[in-house]
mmCIF file of C-alpha atoms and ligand atoms in Angstrom:
data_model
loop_
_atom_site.group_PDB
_atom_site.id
_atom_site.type_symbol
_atom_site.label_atom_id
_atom_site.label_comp_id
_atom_site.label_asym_id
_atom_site.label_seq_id
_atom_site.Cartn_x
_atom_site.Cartn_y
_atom_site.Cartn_z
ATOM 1 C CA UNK A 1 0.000 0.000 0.000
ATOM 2 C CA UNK A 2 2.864 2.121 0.849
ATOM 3 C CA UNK A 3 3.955 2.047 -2.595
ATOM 4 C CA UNK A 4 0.771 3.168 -4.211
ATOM 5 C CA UNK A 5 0.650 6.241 -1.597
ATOM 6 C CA UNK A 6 4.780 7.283 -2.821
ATOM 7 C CA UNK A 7 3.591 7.080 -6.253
ATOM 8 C CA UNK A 8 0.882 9.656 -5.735
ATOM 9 C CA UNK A 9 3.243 11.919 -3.656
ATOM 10 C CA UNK A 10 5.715 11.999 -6.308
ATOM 11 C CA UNK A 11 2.358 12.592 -9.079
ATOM 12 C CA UNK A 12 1.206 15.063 -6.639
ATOM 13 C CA UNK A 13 4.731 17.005 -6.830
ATOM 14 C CA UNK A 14 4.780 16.618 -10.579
ATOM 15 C CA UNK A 15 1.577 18.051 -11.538
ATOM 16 C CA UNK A 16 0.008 20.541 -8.628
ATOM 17 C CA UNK A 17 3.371 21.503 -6.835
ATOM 18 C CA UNK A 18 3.802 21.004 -3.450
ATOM 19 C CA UNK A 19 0.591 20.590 -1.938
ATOM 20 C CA UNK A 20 1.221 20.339 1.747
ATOM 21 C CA UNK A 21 1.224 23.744 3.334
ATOM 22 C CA UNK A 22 4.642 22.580 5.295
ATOM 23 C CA UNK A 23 6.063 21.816 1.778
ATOM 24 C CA UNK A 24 5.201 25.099 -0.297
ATOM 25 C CA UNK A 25 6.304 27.171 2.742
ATOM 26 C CA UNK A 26 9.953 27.225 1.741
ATOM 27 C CA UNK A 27 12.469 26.154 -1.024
ATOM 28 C CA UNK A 28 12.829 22.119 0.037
ATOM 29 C CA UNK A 29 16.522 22.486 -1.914
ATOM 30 C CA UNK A 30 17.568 25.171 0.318
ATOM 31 C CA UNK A 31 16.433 23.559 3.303
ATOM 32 C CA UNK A 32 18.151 20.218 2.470
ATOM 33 C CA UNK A 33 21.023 22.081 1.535
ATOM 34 C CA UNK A 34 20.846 23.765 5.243
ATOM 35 C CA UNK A 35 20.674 20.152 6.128
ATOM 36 C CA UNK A 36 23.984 19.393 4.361
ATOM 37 C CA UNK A 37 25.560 22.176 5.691
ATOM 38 C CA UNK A 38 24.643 21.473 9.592
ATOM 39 C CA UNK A 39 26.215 17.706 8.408
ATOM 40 C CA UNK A 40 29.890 19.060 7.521
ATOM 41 C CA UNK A 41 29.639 23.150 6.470
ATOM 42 C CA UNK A 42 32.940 22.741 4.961
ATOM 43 C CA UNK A 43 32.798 20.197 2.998
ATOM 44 C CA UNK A 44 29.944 21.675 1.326
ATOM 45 C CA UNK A 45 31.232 25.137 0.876
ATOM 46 C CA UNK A 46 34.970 23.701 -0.241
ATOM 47 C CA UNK A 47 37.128 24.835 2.626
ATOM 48 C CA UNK A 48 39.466 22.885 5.213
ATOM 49 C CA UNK A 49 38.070 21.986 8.047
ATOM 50 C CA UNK A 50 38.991 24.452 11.114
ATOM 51 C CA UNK A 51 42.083 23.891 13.013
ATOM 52 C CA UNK A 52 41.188 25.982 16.150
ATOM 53 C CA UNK A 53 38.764 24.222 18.432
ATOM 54 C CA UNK A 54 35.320 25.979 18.011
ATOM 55 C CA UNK A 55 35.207 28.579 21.833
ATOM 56 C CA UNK A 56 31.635 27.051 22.644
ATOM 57 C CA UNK A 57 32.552 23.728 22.692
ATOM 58 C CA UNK A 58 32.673 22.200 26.067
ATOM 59 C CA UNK A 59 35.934 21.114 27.598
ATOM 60 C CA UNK A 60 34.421 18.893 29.796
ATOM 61 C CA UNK A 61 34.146 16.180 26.552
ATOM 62 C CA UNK A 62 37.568 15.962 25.915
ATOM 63 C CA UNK A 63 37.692 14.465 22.666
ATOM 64 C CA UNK A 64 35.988 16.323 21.002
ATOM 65 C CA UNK A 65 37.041 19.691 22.598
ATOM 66 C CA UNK A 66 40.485 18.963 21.088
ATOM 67 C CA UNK A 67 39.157 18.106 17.473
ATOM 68 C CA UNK A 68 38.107 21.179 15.430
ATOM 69 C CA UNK A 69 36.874 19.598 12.895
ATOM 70 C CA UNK A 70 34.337 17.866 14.418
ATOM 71 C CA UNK A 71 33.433 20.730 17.066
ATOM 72 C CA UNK A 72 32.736 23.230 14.596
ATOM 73 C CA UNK A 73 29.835 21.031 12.979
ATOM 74 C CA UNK A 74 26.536 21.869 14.066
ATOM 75 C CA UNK A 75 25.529 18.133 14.465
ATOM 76 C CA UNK A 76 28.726 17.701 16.741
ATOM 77 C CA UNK A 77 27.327 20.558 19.586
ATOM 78 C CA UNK A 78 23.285 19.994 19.036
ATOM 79 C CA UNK A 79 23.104 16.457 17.329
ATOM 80 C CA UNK A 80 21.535 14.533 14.367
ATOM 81 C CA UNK A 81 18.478 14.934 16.130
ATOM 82 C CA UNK A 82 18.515 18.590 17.175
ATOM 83 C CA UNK A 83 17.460 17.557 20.177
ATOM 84 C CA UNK A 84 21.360 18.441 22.315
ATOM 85 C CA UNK A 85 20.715 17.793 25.477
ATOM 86 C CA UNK A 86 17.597 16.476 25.523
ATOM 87 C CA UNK A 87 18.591 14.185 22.734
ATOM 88 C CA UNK A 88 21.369 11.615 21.737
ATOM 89 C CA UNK A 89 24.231 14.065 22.527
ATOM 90 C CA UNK A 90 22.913 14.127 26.112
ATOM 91 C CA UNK A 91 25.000 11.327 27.410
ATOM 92 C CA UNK A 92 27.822 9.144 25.230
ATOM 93 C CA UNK A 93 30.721 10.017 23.925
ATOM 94 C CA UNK A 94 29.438 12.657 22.047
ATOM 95 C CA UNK A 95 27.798 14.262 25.301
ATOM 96 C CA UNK A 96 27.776 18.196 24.413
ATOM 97 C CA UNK A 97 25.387 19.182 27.205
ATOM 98 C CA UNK A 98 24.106 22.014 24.849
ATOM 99 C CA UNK A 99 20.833 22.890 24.509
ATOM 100 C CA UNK A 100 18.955 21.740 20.902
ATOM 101 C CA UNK A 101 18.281 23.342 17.558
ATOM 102 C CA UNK A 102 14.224 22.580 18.240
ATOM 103 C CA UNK A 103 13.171 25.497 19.807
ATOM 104 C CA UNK A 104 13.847 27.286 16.770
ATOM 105 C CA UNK A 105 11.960 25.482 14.953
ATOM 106 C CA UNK A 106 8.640 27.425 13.061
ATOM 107 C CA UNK A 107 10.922 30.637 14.069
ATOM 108 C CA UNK A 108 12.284 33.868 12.842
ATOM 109 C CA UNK A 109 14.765 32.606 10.184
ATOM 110 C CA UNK A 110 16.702 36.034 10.177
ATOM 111 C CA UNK A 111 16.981 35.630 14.152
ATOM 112 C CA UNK A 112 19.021 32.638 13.324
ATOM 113 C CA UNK A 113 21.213 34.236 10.452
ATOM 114 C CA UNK A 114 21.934 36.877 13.075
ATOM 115 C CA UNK A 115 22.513 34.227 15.893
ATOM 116 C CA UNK A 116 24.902 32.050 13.209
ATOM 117 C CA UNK A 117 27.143 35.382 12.330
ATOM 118 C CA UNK A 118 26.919 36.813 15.666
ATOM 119 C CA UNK A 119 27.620 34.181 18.679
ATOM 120 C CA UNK A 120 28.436 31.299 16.608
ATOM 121 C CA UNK A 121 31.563 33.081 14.805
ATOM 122 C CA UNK A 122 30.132 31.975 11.386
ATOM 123 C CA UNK A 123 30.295 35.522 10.061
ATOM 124 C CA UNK A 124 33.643 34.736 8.118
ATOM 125 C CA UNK A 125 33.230 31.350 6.766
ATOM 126 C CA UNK A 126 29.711 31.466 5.418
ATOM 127 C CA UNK A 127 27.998 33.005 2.812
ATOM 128 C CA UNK A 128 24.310 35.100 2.788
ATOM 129 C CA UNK A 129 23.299 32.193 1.026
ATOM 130 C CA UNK A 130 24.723 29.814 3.291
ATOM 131 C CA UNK A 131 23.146 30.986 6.155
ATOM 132 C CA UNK A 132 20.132 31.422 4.637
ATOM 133 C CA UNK A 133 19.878 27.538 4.079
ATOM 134 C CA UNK A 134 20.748 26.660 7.376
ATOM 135 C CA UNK A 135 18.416 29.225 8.815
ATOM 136 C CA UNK A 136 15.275 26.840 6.369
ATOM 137 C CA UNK A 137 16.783 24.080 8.021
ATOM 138 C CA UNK A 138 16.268 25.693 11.077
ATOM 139 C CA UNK A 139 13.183 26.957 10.885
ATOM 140 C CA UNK A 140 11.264 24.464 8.192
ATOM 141 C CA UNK A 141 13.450 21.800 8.374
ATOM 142 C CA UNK A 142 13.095 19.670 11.982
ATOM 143 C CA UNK A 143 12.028 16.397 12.117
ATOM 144 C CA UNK A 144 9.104 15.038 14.650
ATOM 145 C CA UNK A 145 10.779 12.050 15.850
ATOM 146 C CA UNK A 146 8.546 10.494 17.479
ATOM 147 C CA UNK A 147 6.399 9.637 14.350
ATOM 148 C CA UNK A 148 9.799 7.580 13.021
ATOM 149 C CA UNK A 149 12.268 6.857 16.192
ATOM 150 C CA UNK A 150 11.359 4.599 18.866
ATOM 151 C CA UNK A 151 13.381 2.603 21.173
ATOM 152 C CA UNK A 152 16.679 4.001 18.670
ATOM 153 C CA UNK A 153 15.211 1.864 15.826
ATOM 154 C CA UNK A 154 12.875 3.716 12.428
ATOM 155 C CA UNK A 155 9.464 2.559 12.775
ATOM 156 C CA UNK A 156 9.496 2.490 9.095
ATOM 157 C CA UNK A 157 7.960 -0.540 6.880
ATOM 158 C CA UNK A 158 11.419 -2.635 6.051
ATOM 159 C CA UNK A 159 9.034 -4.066 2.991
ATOM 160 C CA UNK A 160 8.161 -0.339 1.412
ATOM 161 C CA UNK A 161 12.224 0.435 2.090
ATOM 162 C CA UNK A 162 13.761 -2.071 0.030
ATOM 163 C CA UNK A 163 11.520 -1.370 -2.725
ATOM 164 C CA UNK A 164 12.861 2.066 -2.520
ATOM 165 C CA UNK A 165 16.447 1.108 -1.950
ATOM 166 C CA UNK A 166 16.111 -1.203 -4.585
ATOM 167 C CA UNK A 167 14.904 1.677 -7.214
ATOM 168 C CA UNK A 168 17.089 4.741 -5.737
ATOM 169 C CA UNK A 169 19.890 3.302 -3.815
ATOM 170 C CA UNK A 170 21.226 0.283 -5.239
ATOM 171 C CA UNK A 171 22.961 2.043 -8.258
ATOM 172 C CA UNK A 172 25.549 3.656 -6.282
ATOM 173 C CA UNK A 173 25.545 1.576 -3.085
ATOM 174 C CA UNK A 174 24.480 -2.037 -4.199
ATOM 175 C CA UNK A 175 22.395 -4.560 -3.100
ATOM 176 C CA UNK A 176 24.380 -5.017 0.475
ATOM 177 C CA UNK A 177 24.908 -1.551 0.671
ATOM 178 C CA UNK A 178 28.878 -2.023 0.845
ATOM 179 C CA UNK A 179 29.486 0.615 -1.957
ATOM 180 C CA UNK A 180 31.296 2.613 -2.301
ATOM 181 C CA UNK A 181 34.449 0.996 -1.038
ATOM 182 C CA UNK A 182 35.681 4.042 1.362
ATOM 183 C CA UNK A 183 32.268 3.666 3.421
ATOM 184 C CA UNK A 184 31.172 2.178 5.978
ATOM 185 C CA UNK A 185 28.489 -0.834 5.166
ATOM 186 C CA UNK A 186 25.066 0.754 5.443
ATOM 187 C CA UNK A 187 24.007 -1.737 7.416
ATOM 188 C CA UNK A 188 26.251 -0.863 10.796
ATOM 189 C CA UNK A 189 24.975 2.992 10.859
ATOM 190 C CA UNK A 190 21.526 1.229 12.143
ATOM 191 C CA UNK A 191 22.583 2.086 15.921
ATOM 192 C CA UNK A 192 22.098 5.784 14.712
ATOM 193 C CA UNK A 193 18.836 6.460 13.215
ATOM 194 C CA UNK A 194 18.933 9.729 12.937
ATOM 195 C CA UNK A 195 22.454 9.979 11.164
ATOM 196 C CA UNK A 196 20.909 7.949 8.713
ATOM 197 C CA UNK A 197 17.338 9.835 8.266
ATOM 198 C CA UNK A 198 18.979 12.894 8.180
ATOM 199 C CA UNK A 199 21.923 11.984 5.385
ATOM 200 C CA UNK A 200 18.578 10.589 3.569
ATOM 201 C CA UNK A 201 16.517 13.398 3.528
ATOM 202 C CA UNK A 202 19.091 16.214 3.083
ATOM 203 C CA UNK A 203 22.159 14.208 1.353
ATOM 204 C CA UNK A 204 26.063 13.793 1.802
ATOM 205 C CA UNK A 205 27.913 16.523 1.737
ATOM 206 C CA UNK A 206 30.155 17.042 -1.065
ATOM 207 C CA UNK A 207 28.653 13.731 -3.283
ATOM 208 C CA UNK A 208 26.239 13.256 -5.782
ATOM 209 C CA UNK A 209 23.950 12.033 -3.772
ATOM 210 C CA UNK A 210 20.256 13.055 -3.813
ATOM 211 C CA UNK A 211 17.829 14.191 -0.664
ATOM 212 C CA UNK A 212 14.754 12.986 -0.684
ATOM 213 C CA UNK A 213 13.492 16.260 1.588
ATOM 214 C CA UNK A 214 10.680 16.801 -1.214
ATOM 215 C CA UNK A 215 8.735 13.598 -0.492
ATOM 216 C CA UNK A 216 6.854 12.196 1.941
ATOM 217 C CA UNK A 217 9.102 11.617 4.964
ATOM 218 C CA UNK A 218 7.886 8.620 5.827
ATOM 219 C CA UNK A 219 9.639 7.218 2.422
ATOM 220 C CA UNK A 220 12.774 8.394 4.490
ATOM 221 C CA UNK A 221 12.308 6.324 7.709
ATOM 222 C CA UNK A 222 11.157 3.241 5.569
ATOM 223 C CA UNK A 223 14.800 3.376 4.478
ATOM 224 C CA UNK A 224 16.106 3.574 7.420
ATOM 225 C CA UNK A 225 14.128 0.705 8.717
ATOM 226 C CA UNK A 226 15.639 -1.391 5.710
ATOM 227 C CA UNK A 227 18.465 -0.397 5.928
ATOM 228 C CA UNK A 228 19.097 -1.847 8.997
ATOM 229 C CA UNK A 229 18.458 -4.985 7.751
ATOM 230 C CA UNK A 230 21.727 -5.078 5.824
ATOM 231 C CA UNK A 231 25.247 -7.026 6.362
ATOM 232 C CA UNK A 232 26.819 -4.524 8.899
ATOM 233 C CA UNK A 233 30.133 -5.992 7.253
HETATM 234 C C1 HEC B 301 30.769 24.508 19.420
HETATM 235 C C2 HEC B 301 29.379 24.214 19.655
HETATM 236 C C3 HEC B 301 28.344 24.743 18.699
HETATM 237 C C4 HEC B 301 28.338 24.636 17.327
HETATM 238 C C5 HEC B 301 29.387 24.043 16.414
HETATM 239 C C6 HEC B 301 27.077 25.170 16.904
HETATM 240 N N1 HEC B 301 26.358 25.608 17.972
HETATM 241 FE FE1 HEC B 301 24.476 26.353 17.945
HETATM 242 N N2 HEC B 301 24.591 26.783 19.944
HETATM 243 C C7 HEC B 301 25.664 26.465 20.746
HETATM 244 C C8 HEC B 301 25.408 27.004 22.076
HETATM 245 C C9 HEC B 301 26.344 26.879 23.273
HETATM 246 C C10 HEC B 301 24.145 27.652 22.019
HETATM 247 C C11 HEC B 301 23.437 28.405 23.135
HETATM 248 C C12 HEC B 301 22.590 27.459 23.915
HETATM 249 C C13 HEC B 301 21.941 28.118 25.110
HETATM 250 O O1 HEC B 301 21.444 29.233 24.968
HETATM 251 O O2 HEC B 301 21.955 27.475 26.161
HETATM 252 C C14 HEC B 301 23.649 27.460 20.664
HETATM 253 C C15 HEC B 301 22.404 27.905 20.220
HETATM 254 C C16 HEC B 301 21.896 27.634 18.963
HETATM 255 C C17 HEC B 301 20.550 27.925 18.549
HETATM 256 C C18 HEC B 301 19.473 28.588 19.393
HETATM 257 C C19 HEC B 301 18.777 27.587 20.263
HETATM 258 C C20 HEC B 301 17.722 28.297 21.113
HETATM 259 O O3 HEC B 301 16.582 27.831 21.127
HETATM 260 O O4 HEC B 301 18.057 29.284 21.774
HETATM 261 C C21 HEC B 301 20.434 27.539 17.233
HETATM 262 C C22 HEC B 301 19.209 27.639 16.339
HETATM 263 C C23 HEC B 301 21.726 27.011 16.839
HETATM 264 N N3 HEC B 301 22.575 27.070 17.924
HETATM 265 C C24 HEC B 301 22.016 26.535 15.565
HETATM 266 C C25 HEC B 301 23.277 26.116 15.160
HETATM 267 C C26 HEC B 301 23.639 25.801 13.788
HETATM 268 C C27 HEC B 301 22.690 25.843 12.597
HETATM 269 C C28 HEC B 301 24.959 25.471 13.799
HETATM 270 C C29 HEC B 301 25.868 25.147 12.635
HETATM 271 C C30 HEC B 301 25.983 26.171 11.602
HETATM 272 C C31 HEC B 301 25.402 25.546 15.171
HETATM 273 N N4 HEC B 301 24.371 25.952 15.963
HETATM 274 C C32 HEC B 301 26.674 25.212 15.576
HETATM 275 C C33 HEC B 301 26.766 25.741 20.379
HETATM 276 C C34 HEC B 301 27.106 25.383 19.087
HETATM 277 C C1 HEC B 302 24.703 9.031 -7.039
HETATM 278 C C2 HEC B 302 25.125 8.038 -6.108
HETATM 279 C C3 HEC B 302 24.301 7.852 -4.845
HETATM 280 C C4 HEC B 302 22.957 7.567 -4.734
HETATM 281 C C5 HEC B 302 21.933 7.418 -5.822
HETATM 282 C C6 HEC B 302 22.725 7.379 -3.311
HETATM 283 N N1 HEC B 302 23.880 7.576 -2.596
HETATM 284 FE FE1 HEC B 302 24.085 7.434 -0.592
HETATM 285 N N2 HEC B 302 26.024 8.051 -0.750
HETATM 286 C C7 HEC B 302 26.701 8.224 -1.937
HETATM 287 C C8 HEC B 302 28.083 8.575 -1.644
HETATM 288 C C9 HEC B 302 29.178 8.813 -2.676
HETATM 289 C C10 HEC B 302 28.184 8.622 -0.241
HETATM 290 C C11 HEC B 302 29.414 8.974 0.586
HETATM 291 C C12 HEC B 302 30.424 7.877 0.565
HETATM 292 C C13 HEC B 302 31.609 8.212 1.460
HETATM 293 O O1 HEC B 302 31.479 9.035 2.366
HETATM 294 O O2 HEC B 302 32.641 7.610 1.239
HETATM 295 C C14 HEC B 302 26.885 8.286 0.288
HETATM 296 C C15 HEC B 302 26.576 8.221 1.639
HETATM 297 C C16 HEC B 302 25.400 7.717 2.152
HETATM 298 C C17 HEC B 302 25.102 7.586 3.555
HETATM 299 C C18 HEC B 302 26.009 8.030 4.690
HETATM 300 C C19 HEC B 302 26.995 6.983 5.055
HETATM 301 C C20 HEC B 302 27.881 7.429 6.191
HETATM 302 O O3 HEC B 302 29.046 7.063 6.188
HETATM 303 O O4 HEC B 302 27.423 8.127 7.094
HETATM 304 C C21 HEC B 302 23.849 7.046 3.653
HETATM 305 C C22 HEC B 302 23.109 6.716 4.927
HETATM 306 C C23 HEC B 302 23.365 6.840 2.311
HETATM 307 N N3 HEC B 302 24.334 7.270 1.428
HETATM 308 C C24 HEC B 302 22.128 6.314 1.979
HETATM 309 C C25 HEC B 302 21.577 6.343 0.708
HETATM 310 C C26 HEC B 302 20.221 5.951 0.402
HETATM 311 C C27 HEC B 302 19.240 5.364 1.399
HETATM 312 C C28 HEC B 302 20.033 6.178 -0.941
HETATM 313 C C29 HEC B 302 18.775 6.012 -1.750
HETATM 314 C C30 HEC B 302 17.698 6.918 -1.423
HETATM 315 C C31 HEC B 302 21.277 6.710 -1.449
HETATM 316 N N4 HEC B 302 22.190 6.785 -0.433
HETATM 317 C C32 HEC B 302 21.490 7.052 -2.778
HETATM 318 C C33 HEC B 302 26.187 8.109 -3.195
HETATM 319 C C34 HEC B 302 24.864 7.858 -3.497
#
């Protein structure tokens, strides 16, 4: 049944436009690229990485305090799920203890150019543009786990997600998702849901691959939900 219901979203796209007020609020390519950008900003822009620890990353996580590259992502202070604190980056060895991206969400996206320039020492490294996206991420671009998380697992339909990955996957990452070579199997990122929804929905950064931000979301978690069903080596 799933299937019929992606077919008429993607018919539905084709021939009306986006029809769900969420959808025609907001470019969905600017707010995946937002997505991309809150992933790995530099790899998306071009740059190197930083090599100056970001000032607002906690020194009580020692790891990560002493790897710029990693502090200065967005994902690496609030976390895949936005959620900081309150989230996956609450406790582990990611623990930020920062507060999440979420109560931005349905905001002012100029508040959070200003906040990105301003506090977060972005100012210099990103564009109008760039900001811009990552304020639609912001703003338009949160996810409502609880209709595809539970117990750290997508409640998606496994059957509808192979179909999919079958279709729009397989080409570049083949039937055991073990392609490309330099990448982990897709099968072991199934401990971390929401790495994998969000790399879905918005893309990798830097690579050809596409987000699938446009459609129903739900086609999203079904992935995820296969995916995990794959060698993890
Ligand atoms: C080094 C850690 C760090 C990085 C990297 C970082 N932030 Fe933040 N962010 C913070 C801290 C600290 C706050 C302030 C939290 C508070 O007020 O308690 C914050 C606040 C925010 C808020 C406001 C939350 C609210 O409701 O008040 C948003 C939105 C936000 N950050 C988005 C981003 C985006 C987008 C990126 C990437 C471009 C990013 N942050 C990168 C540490 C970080
Ligand atoms: C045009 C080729 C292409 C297509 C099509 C494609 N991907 Fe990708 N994908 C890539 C590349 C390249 C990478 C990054 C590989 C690397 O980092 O070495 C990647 C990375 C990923 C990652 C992140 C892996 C990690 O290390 O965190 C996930 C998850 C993923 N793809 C899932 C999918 C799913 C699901 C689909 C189908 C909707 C898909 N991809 C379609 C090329 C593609």
């Amino acid at each position: 049944m799933r299937i019929a219901n992606v077919g008429y979203a993607l018919a539905g796209l084709a021939l009306v436009g986006f029809s769900t007020a969420a959808l025609a609020e907001v470019n969905q390519g600017s707010v995946a690229r937002g997505g991309k950008l809150y992933d790995k900003w530099y790899k998306v822009v071009g740059v190197d990485a930083p090599t100056v620890s970001h000032p607002l990353y906690p020194a009580t996580n020692e790891k990560y305090a002493a790897d710029p590259a990693n502090n200065w992502r967005c994902k690496e202070c609030h976390g895949w799920d936005g959620l900081g604190v309150d989230g996956a980056y609450g406790s582990g060895s990611h623990k930020s203890g920062i507060k999440g991206i979420n109560g931005m969400a349905g905001g002012d996206p100029a508040k959070v150019v200003e906040l990105l320039r301003r506090d977060h020492l972005f100012g210099d490294k990103l564009s109008d543009q760039d900001l811009t996206d990552l304020a639609n991420f912001v703003v338009y671009g949160q996810i409502d786990w609880t209709k595809y998380v539970a117990d750290k697992k997508s409640t998606g339909d496994v059957a509808n997600g192979q179909q999919v990955y079958e279709t729009a996957c397989i080409g570049c990452h083949g039937a055991e998702g073990k392609l490309p070579k330099d990448m982990p199997p897709l099968g072991s990122l199934a401990s971390n849901p929401w790495e994998v929804m969000h790399k879905v929905l918005n893309g990798q950064p830097a690579e050809a691959m596409p987000a699938l931000r446009a459609i129903d979301h739900q086609v999203s978690a079904d992935l995820v939900a296969y995916l995990a069903t794959l060698p993890a080596q």
